[in-house]
PDB file of C-alpha atoms in Angstrom:
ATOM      1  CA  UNK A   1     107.162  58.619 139.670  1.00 58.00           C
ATOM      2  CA  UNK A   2     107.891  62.256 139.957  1.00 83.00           C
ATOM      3  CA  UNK A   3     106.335  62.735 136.080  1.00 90.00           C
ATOM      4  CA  UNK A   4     102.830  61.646 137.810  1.00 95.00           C
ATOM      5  CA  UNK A   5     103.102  65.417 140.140  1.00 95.00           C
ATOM      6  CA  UNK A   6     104.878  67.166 137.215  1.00 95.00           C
ATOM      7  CA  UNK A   7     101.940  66.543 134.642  1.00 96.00           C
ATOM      8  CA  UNK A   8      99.253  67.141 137.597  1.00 96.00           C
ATOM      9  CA  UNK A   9     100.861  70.557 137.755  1.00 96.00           C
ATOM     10  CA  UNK A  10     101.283  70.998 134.101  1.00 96.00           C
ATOM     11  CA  UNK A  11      97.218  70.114 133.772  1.00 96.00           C
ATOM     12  CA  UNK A  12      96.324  72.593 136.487  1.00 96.00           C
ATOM     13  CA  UNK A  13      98.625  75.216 134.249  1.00 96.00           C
ATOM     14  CA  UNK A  14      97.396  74.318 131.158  1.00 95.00           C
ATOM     15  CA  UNK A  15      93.679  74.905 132.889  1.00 94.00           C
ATOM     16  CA  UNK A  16      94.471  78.201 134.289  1.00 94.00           C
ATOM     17  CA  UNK A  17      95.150  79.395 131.044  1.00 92.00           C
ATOM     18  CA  UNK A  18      92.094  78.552 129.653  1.00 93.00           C
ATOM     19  CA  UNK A  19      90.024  80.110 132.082  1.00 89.00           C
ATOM     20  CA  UNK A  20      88.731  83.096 130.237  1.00 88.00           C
ATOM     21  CA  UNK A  21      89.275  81.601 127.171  1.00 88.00           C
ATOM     22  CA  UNK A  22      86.023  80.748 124.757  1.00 87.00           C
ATOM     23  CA  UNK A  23      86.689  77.343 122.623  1.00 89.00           C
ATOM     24  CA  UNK A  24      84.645  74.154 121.940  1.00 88.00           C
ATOM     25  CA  UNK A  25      88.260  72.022 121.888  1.00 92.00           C
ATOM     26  CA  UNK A  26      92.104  71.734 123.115  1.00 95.00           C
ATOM     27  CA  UNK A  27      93.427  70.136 120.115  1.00 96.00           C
ATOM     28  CA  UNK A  28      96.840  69.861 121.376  1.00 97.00           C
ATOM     29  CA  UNK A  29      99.502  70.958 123.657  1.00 98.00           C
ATOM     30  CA  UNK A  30     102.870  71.510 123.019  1.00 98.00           C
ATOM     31  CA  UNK A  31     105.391  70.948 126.099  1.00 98.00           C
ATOM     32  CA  UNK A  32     109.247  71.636 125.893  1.00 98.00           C
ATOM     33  CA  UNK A  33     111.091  68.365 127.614  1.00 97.00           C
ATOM     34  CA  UNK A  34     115.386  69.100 127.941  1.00 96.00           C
ATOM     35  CA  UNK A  35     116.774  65.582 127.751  1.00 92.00           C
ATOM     36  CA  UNK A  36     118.221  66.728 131.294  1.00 92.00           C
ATOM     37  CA  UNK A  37     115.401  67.614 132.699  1.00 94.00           C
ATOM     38  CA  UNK A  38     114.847  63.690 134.270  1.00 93.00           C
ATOM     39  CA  UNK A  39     111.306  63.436 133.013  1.00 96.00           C
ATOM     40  CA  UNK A  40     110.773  60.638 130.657  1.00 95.00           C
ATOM     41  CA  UNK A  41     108.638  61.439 128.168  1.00 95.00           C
ATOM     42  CA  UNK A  42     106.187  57.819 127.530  1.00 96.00           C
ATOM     43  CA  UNK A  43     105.617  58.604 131.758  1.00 96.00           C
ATOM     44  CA  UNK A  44     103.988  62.263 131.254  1.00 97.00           C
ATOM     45  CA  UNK A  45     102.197  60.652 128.043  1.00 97.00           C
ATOM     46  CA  UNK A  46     100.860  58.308 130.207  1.00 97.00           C
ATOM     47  CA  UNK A  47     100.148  60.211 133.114  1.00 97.00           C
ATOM     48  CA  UNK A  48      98.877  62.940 130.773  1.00 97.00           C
ATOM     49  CA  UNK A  49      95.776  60.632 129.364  1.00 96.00           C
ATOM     50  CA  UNK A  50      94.763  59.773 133.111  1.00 97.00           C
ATOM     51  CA  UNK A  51      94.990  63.037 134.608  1.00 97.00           C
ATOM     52  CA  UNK A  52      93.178  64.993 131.508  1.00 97.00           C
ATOM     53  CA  UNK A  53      90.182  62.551 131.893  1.00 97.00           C
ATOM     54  CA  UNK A  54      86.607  64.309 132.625  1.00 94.00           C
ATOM     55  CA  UNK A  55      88.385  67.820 132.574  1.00 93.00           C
ATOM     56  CA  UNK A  56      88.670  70.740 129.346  1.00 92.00           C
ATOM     57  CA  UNK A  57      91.626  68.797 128.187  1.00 95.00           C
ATOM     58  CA  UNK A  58      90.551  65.425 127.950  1.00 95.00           C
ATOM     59  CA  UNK A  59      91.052  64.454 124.303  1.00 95.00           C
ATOM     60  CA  UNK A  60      93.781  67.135 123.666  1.00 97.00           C
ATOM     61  CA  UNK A  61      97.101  65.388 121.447  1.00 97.00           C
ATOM     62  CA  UNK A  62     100.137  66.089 124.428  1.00 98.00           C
ATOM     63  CA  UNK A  63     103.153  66.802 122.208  1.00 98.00           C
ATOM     64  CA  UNK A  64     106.570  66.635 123.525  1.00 98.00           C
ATOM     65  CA  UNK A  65     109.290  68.244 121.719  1.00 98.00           C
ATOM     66  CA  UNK A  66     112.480  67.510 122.847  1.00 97.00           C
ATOM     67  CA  UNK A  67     115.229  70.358 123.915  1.00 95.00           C
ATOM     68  CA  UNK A  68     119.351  68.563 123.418  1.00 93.00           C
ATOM     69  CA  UNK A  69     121.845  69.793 126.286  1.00 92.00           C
ATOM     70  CA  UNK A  70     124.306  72.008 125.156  1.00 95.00           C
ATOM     71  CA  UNK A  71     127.579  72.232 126.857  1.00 96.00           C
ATOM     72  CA  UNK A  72     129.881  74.952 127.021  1.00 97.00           C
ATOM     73  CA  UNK A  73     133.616  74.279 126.112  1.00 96.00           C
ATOM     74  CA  UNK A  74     135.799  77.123 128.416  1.00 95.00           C
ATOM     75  CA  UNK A  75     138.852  76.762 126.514  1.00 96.00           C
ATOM     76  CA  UNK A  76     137.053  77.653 122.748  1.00 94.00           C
ATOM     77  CA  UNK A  77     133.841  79.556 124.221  1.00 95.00           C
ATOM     78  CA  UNK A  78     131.945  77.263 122.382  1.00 93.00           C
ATOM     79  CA  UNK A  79     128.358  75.256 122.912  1.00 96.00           C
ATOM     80  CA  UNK A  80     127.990  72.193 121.592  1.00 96.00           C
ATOM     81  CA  UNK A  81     125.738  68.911 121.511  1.00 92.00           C
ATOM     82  CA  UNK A  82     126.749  66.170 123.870  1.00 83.00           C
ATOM     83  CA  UNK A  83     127.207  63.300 121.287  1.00 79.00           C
ATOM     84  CA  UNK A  84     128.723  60.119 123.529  1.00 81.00           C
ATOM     85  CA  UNK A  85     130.469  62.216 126.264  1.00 86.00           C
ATOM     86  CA  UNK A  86     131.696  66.076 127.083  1.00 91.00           C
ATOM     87  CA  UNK A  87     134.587  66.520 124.548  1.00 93.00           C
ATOM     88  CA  UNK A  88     134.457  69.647 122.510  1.00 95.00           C
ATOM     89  CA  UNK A  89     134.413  68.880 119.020  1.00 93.00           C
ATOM     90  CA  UNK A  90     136.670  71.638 118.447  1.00 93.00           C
ATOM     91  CA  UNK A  91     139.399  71.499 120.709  1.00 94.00           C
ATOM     92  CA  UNK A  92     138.864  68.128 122.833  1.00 93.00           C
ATOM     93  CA  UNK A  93     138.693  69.916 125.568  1.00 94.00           C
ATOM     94  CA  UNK A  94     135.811  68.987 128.230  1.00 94.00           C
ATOM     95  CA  UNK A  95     132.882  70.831 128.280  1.00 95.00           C
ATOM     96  CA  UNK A  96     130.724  71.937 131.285  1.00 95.00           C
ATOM     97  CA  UNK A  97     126.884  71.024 131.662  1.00 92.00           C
ATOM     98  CA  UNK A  98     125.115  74.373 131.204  1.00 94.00           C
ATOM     99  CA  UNK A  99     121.069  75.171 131.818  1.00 94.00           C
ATOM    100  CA  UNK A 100     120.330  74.391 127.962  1.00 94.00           C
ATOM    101  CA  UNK A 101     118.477  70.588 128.323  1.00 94.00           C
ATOM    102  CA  UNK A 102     117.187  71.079 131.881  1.00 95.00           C
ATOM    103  CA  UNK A 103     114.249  73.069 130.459  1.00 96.00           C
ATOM    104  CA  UNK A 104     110.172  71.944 131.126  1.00 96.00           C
ATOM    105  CA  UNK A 105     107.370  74.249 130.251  1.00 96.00           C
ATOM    106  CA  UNK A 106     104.417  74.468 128.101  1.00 97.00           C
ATOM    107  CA  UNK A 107     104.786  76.084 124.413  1.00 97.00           C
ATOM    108  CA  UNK A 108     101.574  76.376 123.736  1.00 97.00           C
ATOM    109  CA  UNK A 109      98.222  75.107 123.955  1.00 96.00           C
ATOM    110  CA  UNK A 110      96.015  74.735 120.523  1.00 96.00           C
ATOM    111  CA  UNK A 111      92.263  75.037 120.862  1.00 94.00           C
ATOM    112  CA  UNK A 112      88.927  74.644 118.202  1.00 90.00           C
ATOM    113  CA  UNK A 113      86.884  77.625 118.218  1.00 82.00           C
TER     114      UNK A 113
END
């Protein structure tokens, strides 16, 4: 339920932006999700379409592009991609969560002039 105030904020961003800005259209904007971030992505889709209705960005294609968690392996000093668990796939050691995944934020917002 927490997507539902996440995309009303992400709207009122996305707005704010486009104050000052002169365009017929948003076409589409692009948000950065990190797979630890705990937003699922069909819930800000859907969220998305009923809070854009009747303002500037009604219409607008929300694309979600996915950011992996990396982990960092202290014995190597190596990221890597959490495949099934935590094991480096260097050294087996196990790796630590890091802030790579947790990310959320727009990447940019495509209008029609």
């Amino acid at each position: 339920m927490h997507e539902y105030f996440v995309t009303q904020q992400l709207v009122k961003i996305a707005e704010e932006e486009l104050k000052n800005i002169h365009f017929k259209k948003v076409t589409e904007i692009k948000v950065v999700v990190g797979e630890l971030s705990g937003i699922i992505d069909e819930s800000l889709k859907f969220y998305f379409d009923i809070l854009t209705k009747g303002t500037i960005l009604e219409g607008a294609q929300l694309k979600i592009i996915p950011k992996k968690a990396l982990l960092y392996c202290q014995k190597c000093s190596e990221y890597f991609e959490r495949t099934k668990d935590f094991t480096c796939p260097k050294c087996l050691s196990l790796g630590k969560l890091t802030e790579h995944g947790k990310e959320f934020y727009i990447e940019s917002i495509e209008v029609d002039d």
